[in-house]
GROMACS .gro file of C-alpha atoms in nm:
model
  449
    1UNK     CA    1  -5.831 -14.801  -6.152
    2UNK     CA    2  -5.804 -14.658  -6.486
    3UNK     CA    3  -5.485 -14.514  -6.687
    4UNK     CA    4  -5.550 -14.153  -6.712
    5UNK     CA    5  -5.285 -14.126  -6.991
    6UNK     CA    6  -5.491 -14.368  -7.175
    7UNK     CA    7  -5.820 -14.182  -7.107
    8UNK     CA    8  -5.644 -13.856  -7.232
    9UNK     CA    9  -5.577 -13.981  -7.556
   10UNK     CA   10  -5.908 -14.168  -7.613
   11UNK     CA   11  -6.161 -14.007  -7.375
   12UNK     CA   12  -6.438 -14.117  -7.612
   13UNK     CA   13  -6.358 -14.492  -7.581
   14UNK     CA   14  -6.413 -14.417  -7.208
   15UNK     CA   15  -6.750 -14.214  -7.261
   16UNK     CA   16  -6.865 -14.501  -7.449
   17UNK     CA   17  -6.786 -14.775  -7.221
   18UNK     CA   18  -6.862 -14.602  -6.914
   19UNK     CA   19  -7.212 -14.514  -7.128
   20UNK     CA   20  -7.280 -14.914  -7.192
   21UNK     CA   21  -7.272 -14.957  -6.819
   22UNK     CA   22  -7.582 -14.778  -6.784
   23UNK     CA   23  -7.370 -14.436  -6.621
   24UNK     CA   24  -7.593 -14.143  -6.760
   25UNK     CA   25  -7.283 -13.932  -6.653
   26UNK     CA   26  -7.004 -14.096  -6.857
   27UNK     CA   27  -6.900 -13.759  -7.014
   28UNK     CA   28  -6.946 -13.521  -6.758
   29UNK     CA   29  -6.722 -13.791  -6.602
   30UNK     CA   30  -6.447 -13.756  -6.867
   31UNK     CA   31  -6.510 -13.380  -6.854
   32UNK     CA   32  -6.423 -13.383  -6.488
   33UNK     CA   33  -6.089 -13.603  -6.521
   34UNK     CA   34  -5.970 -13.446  -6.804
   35UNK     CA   35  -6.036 -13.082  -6.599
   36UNK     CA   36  -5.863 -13.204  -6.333
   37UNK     CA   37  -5.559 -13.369  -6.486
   38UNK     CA   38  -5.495 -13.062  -6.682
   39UNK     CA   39  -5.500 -12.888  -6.351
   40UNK     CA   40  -5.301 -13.143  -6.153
   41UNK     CA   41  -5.026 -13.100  -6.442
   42UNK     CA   42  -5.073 -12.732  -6.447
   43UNK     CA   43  -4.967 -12.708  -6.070
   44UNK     CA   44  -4.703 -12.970  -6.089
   45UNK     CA   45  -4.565 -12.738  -6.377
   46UNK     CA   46  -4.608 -12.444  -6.162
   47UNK     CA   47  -4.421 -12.608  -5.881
   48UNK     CA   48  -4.137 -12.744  -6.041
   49UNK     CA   49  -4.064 -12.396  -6.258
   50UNK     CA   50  -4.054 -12.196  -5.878
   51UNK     CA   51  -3.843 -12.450  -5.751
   52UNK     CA   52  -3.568 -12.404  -6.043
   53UNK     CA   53  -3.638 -12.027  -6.042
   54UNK     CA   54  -3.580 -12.042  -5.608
   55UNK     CA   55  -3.274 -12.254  -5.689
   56UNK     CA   56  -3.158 -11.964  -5.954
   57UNK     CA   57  -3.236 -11.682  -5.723
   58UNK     CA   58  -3.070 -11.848  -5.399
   59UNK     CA   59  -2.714 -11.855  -5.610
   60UNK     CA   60  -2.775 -11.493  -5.728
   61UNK     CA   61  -2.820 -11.387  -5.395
   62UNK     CA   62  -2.531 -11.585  -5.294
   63UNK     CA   63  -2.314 -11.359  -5.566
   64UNK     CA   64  -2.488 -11.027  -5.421
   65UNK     CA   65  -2.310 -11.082  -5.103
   66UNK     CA   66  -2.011 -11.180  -5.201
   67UNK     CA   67  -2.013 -10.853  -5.433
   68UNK     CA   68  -2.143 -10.659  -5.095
   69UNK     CA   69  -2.465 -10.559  -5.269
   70UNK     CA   70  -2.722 -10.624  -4.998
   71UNK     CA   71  -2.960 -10.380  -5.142
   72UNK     CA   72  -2.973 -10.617  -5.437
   73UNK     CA   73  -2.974 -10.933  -5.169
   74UNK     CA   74  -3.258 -10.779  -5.011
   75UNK     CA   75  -3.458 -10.748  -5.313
   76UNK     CA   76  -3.369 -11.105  -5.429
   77UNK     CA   77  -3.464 -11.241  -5.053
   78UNK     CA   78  -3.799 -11.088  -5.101
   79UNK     CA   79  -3.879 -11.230  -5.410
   80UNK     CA   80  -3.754 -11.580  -5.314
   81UNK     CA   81  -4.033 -11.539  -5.025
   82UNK     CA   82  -4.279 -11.531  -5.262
   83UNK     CA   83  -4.162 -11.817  -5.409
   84UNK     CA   84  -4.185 -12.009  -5.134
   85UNK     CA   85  -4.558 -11.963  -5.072
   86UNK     CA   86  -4.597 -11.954  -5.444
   87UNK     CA   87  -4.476 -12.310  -5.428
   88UNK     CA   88  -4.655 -12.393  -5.075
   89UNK     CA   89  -4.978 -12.315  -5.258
   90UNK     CA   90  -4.848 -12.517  -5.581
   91UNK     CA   91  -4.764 -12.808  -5.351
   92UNK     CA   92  -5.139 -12.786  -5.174
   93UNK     CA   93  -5.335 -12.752  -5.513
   94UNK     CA   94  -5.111 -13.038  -5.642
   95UNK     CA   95  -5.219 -13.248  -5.319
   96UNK     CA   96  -5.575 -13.165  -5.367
   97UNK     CA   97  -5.617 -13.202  -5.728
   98UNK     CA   98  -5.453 -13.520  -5.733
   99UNK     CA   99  -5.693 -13.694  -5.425
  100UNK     CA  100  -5.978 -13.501  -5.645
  101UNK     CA  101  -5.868 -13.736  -5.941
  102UNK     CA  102  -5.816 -14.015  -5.750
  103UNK     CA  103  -6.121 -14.019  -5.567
  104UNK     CA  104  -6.305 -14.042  -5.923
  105UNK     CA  105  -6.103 -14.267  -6.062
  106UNK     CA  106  -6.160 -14.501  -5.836
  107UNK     CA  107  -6.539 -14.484  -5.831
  108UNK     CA  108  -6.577 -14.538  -6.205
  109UNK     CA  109  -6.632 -14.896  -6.306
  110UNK     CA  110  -6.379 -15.093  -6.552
  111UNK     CA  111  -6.476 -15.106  -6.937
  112UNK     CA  112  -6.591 -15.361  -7.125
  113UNK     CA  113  -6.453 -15.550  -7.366
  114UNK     CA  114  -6.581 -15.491  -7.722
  115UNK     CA  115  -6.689 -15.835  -7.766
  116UNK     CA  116  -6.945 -15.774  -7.450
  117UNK     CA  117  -7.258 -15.743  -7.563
  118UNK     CA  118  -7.481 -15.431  -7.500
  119UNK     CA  119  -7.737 -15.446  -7.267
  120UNK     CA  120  -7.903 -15.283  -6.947
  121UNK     CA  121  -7.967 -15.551  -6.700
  122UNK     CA  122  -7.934 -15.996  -6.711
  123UNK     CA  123  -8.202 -15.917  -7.018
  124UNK     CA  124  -7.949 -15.870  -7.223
  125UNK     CA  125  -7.745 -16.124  -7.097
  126UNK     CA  126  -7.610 -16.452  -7.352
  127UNK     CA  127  -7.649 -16.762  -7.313
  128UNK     CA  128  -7.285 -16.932  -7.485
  129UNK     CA  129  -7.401 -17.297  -7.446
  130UNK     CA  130  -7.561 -17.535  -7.241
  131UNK     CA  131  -7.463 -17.870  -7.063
  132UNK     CA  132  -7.738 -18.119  -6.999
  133UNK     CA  133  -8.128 -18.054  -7.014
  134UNK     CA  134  -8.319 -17.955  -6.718
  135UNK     CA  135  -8.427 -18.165  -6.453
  136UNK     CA  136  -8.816 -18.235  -6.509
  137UNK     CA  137  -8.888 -18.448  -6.177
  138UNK     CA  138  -9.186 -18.703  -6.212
  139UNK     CA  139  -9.332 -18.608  -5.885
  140UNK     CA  140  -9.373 -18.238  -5.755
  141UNK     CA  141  -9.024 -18.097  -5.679
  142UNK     CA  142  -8.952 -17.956  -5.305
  143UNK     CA  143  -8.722 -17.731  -5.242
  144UNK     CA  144  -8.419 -17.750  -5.044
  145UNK     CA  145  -8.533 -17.577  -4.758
  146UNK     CA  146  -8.838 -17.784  -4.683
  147UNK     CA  147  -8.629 -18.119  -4.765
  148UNK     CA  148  -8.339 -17.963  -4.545
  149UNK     CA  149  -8.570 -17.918  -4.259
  150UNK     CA  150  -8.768 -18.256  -4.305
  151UNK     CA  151  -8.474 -18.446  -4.297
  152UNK     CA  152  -8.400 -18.509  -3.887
  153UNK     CA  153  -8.089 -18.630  -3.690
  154UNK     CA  154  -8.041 -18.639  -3.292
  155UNK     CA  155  -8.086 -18.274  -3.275
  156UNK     CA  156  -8.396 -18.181  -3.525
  157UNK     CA  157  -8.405 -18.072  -3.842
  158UNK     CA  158  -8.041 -18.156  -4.058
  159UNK     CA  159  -8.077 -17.755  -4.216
  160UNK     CA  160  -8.207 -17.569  -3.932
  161UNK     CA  161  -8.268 -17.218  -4.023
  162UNK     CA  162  -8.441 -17.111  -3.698
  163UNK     CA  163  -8.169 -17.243  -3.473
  164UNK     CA  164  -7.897 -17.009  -3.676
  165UNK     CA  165  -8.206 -16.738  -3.652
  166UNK     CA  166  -8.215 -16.751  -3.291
  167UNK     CA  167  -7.795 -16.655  -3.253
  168UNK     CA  168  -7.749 -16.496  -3.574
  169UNK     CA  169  -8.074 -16.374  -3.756
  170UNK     CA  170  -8.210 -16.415  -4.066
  171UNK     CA  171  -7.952 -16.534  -4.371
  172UNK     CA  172  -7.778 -16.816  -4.178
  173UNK     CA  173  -7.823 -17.179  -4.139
  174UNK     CA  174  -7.708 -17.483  -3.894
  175UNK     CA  175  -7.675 -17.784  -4.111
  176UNK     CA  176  -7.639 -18.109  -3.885
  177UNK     CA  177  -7.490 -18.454  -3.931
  178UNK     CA  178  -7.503 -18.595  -4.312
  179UNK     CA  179  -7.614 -18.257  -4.465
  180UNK     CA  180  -7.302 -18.092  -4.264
  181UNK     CA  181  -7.056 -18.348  -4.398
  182UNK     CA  182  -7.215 -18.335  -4.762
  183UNK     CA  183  -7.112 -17.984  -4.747
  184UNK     CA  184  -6.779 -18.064  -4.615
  185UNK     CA  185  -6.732 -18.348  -4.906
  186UNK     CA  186  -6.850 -18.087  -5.206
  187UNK     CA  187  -6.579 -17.844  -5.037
  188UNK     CA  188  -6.306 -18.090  -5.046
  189UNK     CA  189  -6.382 -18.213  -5.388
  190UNK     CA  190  -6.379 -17.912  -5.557
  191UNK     CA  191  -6.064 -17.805  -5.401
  192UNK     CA  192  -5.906 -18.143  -5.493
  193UNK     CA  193  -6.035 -18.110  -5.817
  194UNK     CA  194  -5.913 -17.786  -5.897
  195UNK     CA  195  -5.549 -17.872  -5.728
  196UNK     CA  196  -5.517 -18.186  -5.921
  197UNK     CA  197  -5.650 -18.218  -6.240
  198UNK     CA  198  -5.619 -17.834  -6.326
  199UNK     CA  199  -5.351 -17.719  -6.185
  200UNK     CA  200  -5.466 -17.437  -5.888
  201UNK     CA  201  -5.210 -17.436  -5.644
  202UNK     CA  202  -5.421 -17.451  -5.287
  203UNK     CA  203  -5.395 -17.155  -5.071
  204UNK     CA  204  -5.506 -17.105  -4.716
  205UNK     CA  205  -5.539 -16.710  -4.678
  206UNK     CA  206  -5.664 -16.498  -4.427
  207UNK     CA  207  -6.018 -16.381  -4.421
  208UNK     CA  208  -5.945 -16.031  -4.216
  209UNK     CA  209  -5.873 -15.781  -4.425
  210UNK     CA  210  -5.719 -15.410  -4.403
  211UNK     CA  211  -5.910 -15.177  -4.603
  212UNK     CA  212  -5.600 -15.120  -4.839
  213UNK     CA  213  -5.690 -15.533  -4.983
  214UNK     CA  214  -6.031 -15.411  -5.047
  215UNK     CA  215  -5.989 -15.099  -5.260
  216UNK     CA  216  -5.727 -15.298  -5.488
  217UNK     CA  217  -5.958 -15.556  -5.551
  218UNK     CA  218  -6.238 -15.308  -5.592
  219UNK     CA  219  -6.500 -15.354  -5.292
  220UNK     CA  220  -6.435 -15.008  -5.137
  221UNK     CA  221  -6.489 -14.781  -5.152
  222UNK     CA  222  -6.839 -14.846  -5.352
  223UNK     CA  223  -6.953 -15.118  -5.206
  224UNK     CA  224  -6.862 -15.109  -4.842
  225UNK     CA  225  -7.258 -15.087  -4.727
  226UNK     CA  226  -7.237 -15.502  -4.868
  227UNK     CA  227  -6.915 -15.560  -4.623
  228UNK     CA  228  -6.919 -15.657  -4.234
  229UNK     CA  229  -6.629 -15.485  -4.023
  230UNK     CA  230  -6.481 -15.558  -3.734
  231UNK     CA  231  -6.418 -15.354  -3.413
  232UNK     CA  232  -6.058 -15.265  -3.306
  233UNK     CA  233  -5.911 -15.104  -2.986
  234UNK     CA  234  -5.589 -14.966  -2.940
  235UNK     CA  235  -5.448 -14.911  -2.547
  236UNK     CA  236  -5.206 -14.624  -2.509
  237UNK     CA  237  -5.046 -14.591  -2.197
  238UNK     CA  238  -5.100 -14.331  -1.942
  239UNK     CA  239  -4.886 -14.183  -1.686
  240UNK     CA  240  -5.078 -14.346  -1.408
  241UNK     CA  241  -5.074 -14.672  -1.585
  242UNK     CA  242  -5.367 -14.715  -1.665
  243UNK     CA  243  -5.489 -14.782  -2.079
  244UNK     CA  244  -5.760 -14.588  -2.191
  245UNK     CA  245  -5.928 -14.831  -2.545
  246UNK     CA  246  -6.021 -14.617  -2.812
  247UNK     CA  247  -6.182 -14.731  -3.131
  248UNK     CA  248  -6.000 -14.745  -3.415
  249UNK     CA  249  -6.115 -14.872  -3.769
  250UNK     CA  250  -6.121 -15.246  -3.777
  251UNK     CA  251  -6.083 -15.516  -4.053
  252UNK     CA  252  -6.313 -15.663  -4.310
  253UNK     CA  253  -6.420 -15.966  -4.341
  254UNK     CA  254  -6.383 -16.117  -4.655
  255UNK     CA  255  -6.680 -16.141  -4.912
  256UNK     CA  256  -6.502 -16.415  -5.157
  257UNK     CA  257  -6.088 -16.546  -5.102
  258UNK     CA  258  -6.082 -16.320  -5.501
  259UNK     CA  259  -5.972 -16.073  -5.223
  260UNK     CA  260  -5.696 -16.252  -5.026
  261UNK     CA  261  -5.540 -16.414  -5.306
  262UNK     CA  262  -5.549 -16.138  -5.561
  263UNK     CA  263  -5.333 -15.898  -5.306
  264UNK     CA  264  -5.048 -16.196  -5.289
  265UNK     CA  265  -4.897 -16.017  -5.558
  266UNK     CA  266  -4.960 -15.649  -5.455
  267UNK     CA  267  -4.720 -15.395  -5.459
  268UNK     CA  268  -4.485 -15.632  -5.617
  269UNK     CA  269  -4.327 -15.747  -5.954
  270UNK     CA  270  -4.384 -16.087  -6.043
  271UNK     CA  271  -4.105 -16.219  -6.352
  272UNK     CA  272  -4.336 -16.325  -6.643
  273UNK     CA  273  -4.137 -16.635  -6.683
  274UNK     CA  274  -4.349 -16.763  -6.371
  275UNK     CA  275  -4.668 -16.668  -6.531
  276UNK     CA  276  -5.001 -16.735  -6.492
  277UNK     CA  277  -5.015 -16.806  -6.137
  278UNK     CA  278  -5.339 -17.013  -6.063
  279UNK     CA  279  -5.431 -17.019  -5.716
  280UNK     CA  280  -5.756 -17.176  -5.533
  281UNK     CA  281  -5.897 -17.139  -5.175
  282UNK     CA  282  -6.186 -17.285  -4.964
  283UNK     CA  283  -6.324 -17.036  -4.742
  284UNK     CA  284  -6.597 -16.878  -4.547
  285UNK     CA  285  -6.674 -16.560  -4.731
  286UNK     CA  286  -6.953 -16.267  -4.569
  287UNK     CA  287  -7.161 -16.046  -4.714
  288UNK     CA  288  -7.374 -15.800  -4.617
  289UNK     CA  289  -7.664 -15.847  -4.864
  290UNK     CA  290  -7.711 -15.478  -4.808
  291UNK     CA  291  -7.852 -15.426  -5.190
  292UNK     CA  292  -8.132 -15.767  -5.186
  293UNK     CA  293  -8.331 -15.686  -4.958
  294UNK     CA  294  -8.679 -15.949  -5.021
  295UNK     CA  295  -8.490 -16.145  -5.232
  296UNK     CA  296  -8.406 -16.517  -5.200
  297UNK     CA  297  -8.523 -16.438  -4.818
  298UNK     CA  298  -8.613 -16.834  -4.722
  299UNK     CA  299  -8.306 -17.075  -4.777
  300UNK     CA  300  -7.945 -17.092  -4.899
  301UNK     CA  301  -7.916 -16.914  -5.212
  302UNK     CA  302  -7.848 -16.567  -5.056
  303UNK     CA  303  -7.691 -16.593  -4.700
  304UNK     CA  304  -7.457 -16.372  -4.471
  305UNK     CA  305  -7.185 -16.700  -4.454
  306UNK     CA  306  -7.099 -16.913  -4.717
  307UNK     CA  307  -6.783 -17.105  -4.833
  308UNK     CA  308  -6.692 -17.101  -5.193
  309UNK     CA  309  -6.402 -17.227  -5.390
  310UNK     CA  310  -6.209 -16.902  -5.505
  311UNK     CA  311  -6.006 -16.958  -5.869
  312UNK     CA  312  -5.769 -16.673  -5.892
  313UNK     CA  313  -5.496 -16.665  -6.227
  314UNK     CA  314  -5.242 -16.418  -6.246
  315UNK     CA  315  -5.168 -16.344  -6.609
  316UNK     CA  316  -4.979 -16.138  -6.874
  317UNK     CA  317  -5.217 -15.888  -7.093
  318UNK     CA  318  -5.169 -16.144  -7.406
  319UNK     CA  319  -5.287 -16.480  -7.186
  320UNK     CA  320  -5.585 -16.373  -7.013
  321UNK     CA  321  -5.866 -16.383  -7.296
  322UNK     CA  322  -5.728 -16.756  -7.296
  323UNK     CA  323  -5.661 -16.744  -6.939
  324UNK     CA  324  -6.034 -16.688  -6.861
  325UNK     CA  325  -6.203 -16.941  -7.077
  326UNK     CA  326  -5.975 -17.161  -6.902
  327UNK     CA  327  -6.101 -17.060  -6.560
  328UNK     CA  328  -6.481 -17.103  -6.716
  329UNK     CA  329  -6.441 -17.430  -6.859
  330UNK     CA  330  -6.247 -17.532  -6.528
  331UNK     CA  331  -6.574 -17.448  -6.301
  332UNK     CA  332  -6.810 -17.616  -6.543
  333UNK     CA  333  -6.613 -17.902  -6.478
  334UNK     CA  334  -6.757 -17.932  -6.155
  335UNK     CA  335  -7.111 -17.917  -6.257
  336UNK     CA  336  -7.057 -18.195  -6.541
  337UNK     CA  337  -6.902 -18.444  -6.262
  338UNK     CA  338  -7.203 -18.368  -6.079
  339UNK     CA  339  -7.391 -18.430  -6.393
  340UNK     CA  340  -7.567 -18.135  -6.300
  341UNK     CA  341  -7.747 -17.925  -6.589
  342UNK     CA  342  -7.629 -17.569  -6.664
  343UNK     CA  343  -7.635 -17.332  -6.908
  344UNK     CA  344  -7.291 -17.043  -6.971
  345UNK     CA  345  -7.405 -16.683  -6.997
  346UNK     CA  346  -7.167 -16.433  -7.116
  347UNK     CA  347  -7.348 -16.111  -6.922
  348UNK     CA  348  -7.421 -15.783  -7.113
  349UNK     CA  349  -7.218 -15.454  -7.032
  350UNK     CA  350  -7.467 -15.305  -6.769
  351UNK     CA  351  -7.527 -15.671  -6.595
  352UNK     CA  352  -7.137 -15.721  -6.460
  353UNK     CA  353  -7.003 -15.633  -6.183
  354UNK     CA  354  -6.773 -15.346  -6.100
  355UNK     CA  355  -6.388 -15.461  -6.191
  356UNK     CA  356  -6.519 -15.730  -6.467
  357UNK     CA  357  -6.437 -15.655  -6.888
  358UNK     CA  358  -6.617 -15.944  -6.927
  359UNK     CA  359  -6.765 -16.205  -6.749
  360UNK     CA  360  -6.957 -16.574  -6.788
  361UNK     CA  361  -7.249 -16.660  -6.539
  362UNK     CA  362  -7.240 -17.014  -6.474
  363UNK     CA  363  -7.621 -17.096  -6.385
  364UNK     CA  364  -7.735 -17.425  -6.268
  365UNK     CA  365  -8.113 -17.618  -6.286
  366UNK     CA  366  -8.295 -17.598  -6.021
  367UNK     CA  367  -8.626 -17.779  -5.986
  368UNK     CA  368  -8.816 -17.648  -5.748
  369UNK     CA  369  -8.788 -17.284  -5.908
  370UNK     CA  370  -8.811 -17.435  -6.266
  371UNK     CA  371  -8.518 -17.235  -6.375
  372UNK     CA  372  -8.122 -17.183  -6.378
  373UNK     CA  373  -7.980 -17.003  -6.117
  374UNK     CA  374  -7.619 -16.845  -6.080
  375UNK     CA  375  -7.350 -17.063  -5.939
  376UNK     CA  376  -7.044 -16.929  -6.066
  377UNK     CA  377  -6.915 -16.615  -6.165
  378UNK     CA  378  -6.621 -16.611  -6.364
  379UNK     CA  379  -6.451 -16.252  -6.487
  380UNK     CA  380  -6.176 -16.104  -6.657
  381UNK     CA  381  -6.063 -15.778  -6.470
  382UNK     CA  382  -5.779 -15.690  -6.741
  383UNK     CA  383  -5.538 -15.449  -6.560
  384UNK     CA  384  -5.794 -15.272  -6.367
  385UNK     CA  385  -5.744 -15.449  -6.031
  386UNK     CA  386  -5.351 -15.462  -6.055
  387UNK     CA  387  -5.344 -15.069  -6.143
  388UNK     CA  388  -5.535 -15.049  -5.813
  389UNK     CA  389  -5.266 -15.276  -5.593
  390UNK     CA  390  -4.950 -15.147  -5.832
  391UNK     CA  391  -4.869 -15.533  -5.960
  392UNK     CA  392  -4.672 -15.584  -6.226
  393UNK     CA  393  -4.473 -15.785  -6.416
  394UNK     CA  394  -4.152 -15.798  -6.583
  395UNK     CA  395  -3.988 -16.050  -6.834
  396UNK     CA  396  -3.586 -16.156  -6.756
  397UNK     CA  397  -3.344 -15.906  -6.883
  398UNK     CA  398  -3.581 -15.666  -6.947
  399UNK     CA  399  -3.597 -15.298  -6.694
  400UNK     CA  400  -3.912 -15.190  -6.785
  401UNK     CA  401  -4.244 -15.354  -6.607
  402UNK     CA  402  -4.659 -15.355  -6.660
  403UNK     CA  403  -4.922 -15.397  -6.479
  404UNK     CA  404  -5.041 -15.792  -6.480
  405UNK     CA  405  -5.370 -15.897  -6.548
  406UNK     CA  406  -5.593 -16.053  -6.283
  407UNK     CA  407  -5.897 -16.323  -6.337
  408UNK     CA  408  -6.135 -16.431  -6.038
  409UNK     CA  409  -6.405 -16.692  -6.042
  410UNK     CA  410  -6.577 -16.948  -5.830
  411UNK     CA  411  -6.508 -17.307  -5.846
  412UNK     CA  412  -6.817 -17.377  -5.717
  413UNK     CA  413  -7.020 -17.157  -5.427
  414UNK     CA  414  -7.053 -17.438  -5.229
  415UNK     CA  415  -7.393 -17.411  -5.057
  416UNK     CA  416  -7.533 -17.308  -5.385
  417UNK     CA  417  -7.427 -17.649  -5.509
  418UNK     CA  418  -7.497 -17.838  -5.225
  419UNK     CA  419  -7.880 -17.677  -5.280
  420UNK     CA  420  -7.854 -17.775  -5.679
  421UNK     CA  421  -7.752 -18.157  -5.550
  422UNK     CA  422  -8.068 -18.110  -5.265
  423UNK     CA  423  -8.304 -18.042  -5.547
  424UNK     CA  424  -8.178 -18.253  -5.853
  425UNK     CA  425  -8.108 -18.578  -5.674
  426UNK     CA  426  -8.461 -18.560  -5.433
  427UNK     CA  427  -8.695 -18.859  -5.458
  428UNK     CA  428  -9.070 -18.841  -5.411
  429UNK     CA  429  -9.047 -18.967  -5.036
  430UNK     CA  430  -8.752 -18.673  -4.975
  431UNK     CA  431  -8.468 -18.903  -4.956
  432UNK     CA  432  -8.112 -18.743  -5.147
  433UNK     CA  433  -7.912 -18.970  -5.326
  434UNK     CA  434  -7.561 -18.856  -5.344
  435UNK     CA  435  -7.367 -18.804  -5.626
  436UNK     CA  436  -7.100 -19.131  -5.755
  437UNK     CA  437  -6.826 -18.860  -5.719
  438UNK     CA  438  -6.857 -18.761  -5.353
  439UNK     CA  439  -6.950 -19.123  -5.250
  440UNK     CA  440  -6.604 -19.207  -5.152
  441UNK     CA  441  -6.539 -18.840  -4.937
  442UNK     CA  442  -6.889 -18.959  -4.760
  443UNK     CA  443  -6.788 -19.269  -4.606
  444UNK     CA  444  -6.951 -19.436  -4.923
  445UNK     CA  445  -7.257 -19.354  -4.817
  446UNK     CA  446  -7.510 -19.347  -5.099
  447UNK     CA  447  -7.817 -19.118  -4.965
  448UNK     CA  448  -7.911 -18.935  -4.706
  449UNK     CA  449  -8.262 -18.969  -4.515
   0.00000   0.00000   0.00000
């Protein structure tokens, strides 16, 4: 959500960074908020002024009784009735305009940093530095799908894609035996990781949402097409007994934990002595995939169900530029235990996603595609998100508050990384050694196949 104070007094900061993120209608969209909170103060004006002159009239017609003027009464008693619709109408304008304002405001994306470069789509996106150089195998590389299914326990294929087809569709998977505990191990690793050498403090949230969570982290309303809902019934009683279920609107499921820990401080002031909050969670998160359709359609790298490591920091306005580098250099540490090879891109202004100032891709080597692909998304959402859930903060002694600052990233996707360690640790019979640092959550085993 955006400050419309703020975007009074510098609308053209907000046509320009509105205009970097590719929106051909940045300043008919200023136009329109700055029309309608002129006329959402005009009727709050309007309303308040009848109220004091109803208040001024309703004594004066007090005094023309007790002077025995009704004539005088009379004529005061009709103008206080059209006062009252006067302010009725006020009051309904007031209503109107300010879901009118609302409505927009919370459509329009957040705005960049200045230090984000320009740039239309991941074209223009930066690469900050790199870590490692690719992975050039000596034999031709496979990718995880076909090693996934060659690789056979008891019960087939260890990644079994038409198994999860058969009960779920397309975009799922049934791993089996090693590959399902490799999984487990990265999952547990990075949350240990994260909880013990940098200081995330593990939560275990909820992955049902109301739809409330979702519009103050910024998923709805845009992007509710790439959501999965559930179905709710209610049961009122009848007077013979019996219920009659109607449907009501259900929860969401969850697409990343950003959502679940982010709202732990909604509608709530946290004392800036305890800041920044860094909290982590392993979960299943779900996604629609509503806007890729024919893309990444065979394997992992784009599924329905995933679990990812969520990194979530709670900050003041002055620590979260530090805050997020922080959060960045705490994900690559992942992919350098893994000794995995990655490059950091800092993404142009129309390549980030809807709540970011600024963001760093995180994009890993993968073999088989000959390229880096995204593993990690880490972003800076400023005061945007907290403006949405009303979370601020206030230091001791103070009576004033502001709204905190709020930083998400991934600390790794996990079945993205469990496909980078597929791919980069292959040999040329399809065998997958495992990485030193997972050894010991595998039973010490040392490959798989």
């Amino acid at each position: 959500m955006h400050d419309i104070k703020a975007l009074r007094e510098t609308p053209e900061a907000y046509v320009k960074g509105w205009s970097s993120r590719g929106r051909e209608s940045a300043q008919a969209d200023v136009d329109a908020l700055l029309s309608l909170d002129k006329a959402l103060r005009a009727a709050k004006t309007a309303f308040e002024t009848n109220q004091a002159q109803l208040k001024k009239l309703s004594g004066e017609i007090g005094k023309a009784k007790a002077q025995k003027d009704e004539a005088r009464a009379a004529e005061l008693m009709t103008e206080v009735e059209g006062l009252k619709g006067a302010i009725a109408e006020a009051q309904e304008t007031e209503r109107q305009t300010e879901e009118e304002l609302r409505t927009l405001l919370a459509s329009l994306p957040n705005i960049p940093f200045e230090d984000v470069p320009l740039g239309e789509d991941e074209a223009g996106n930066v690469e900050i530095r790199r870590h490692g150089a690719p992975n050039i195998l000596s034999f031709p590389a496979k990718d995880h799908a076909d090693l996934g299914e060659a690789l056979k326990g008891p019960t087939g294929s260890l990644m079994d894609f038409e198994a999860a087809a058969k009960m779920s569709g397309s975009r799922f998977v049934v791993l089996k035996g090693q590959l399902a505990r490799l999984e487990r191990a990265i999952g547990q690793w990075m949350l240990d990781t994260q909880t013990t050498e940098h200081g995330y403090t593990e939560v275990n949230p909820p992955v049902l949402v109301r739809e409330h969570a979702l519009y103050g982290t910024g998923q709805l309303p845009k992007f509710e097409e790439d959501l999965f809902q559930t179905r709710e019934y209610v049961y009122p009683p009848t007077k013979s007994g019996n219920s009659v279920p109607f449907e009501v609107k259900g929860r969401y499921l969850i697409p990343t934990a950003e959502v679940s820990l982010t709202n732990l401080v909604r509608e709530a002031i946290t004392a800036e002595e305890e800041l920044p909050l860094r909290l982590t969670a392993l979960t299943n998160c779900f996604r629609a995939e509503a806007g890729s359709a024919g893309r990444d359609t065979k394997g992992m790298i784009r599924q329905h169900q995933f679990q990812k490591v969520e990194l979530v920091s709670i900050t003041t306005p002055e620590q979260s530029a530090a805050e997020h580098e922080r959060m960045t250099e705490c994900a690559e540490a992942i992919l350098k235990k893994l000794d995995l090879s990655f490059r950091t891109m800092l993404l142009c202004t129309g390549d980030m996603g809807f709540g970011a100032r600024k963001t760093y891709d995180l994009e890993v080597w993968l073999p088989s595609q000959n390229t880096y692909r995204e593993i990690s998304s880490c972003s800076n959402c400023g005061g945007f998100q907290a403006r949405r859930m009303d979370a601020r903060t206030r230091k001791a002694g103070e009576k004033g508050t502001r709204f905190l600052h709020t930083l998400n990233g991934s600390g790794l996707a996990v079945g993205r990384t469990l496909v980078a360690i597929m791919e980069n640790y292959q040999d040329e019979g399809g065998r997958i050694a495992i990485p030193s640092v997972l050894q010991p959550y595998m039973g010490g085993l040392t490959h798989i196949g």
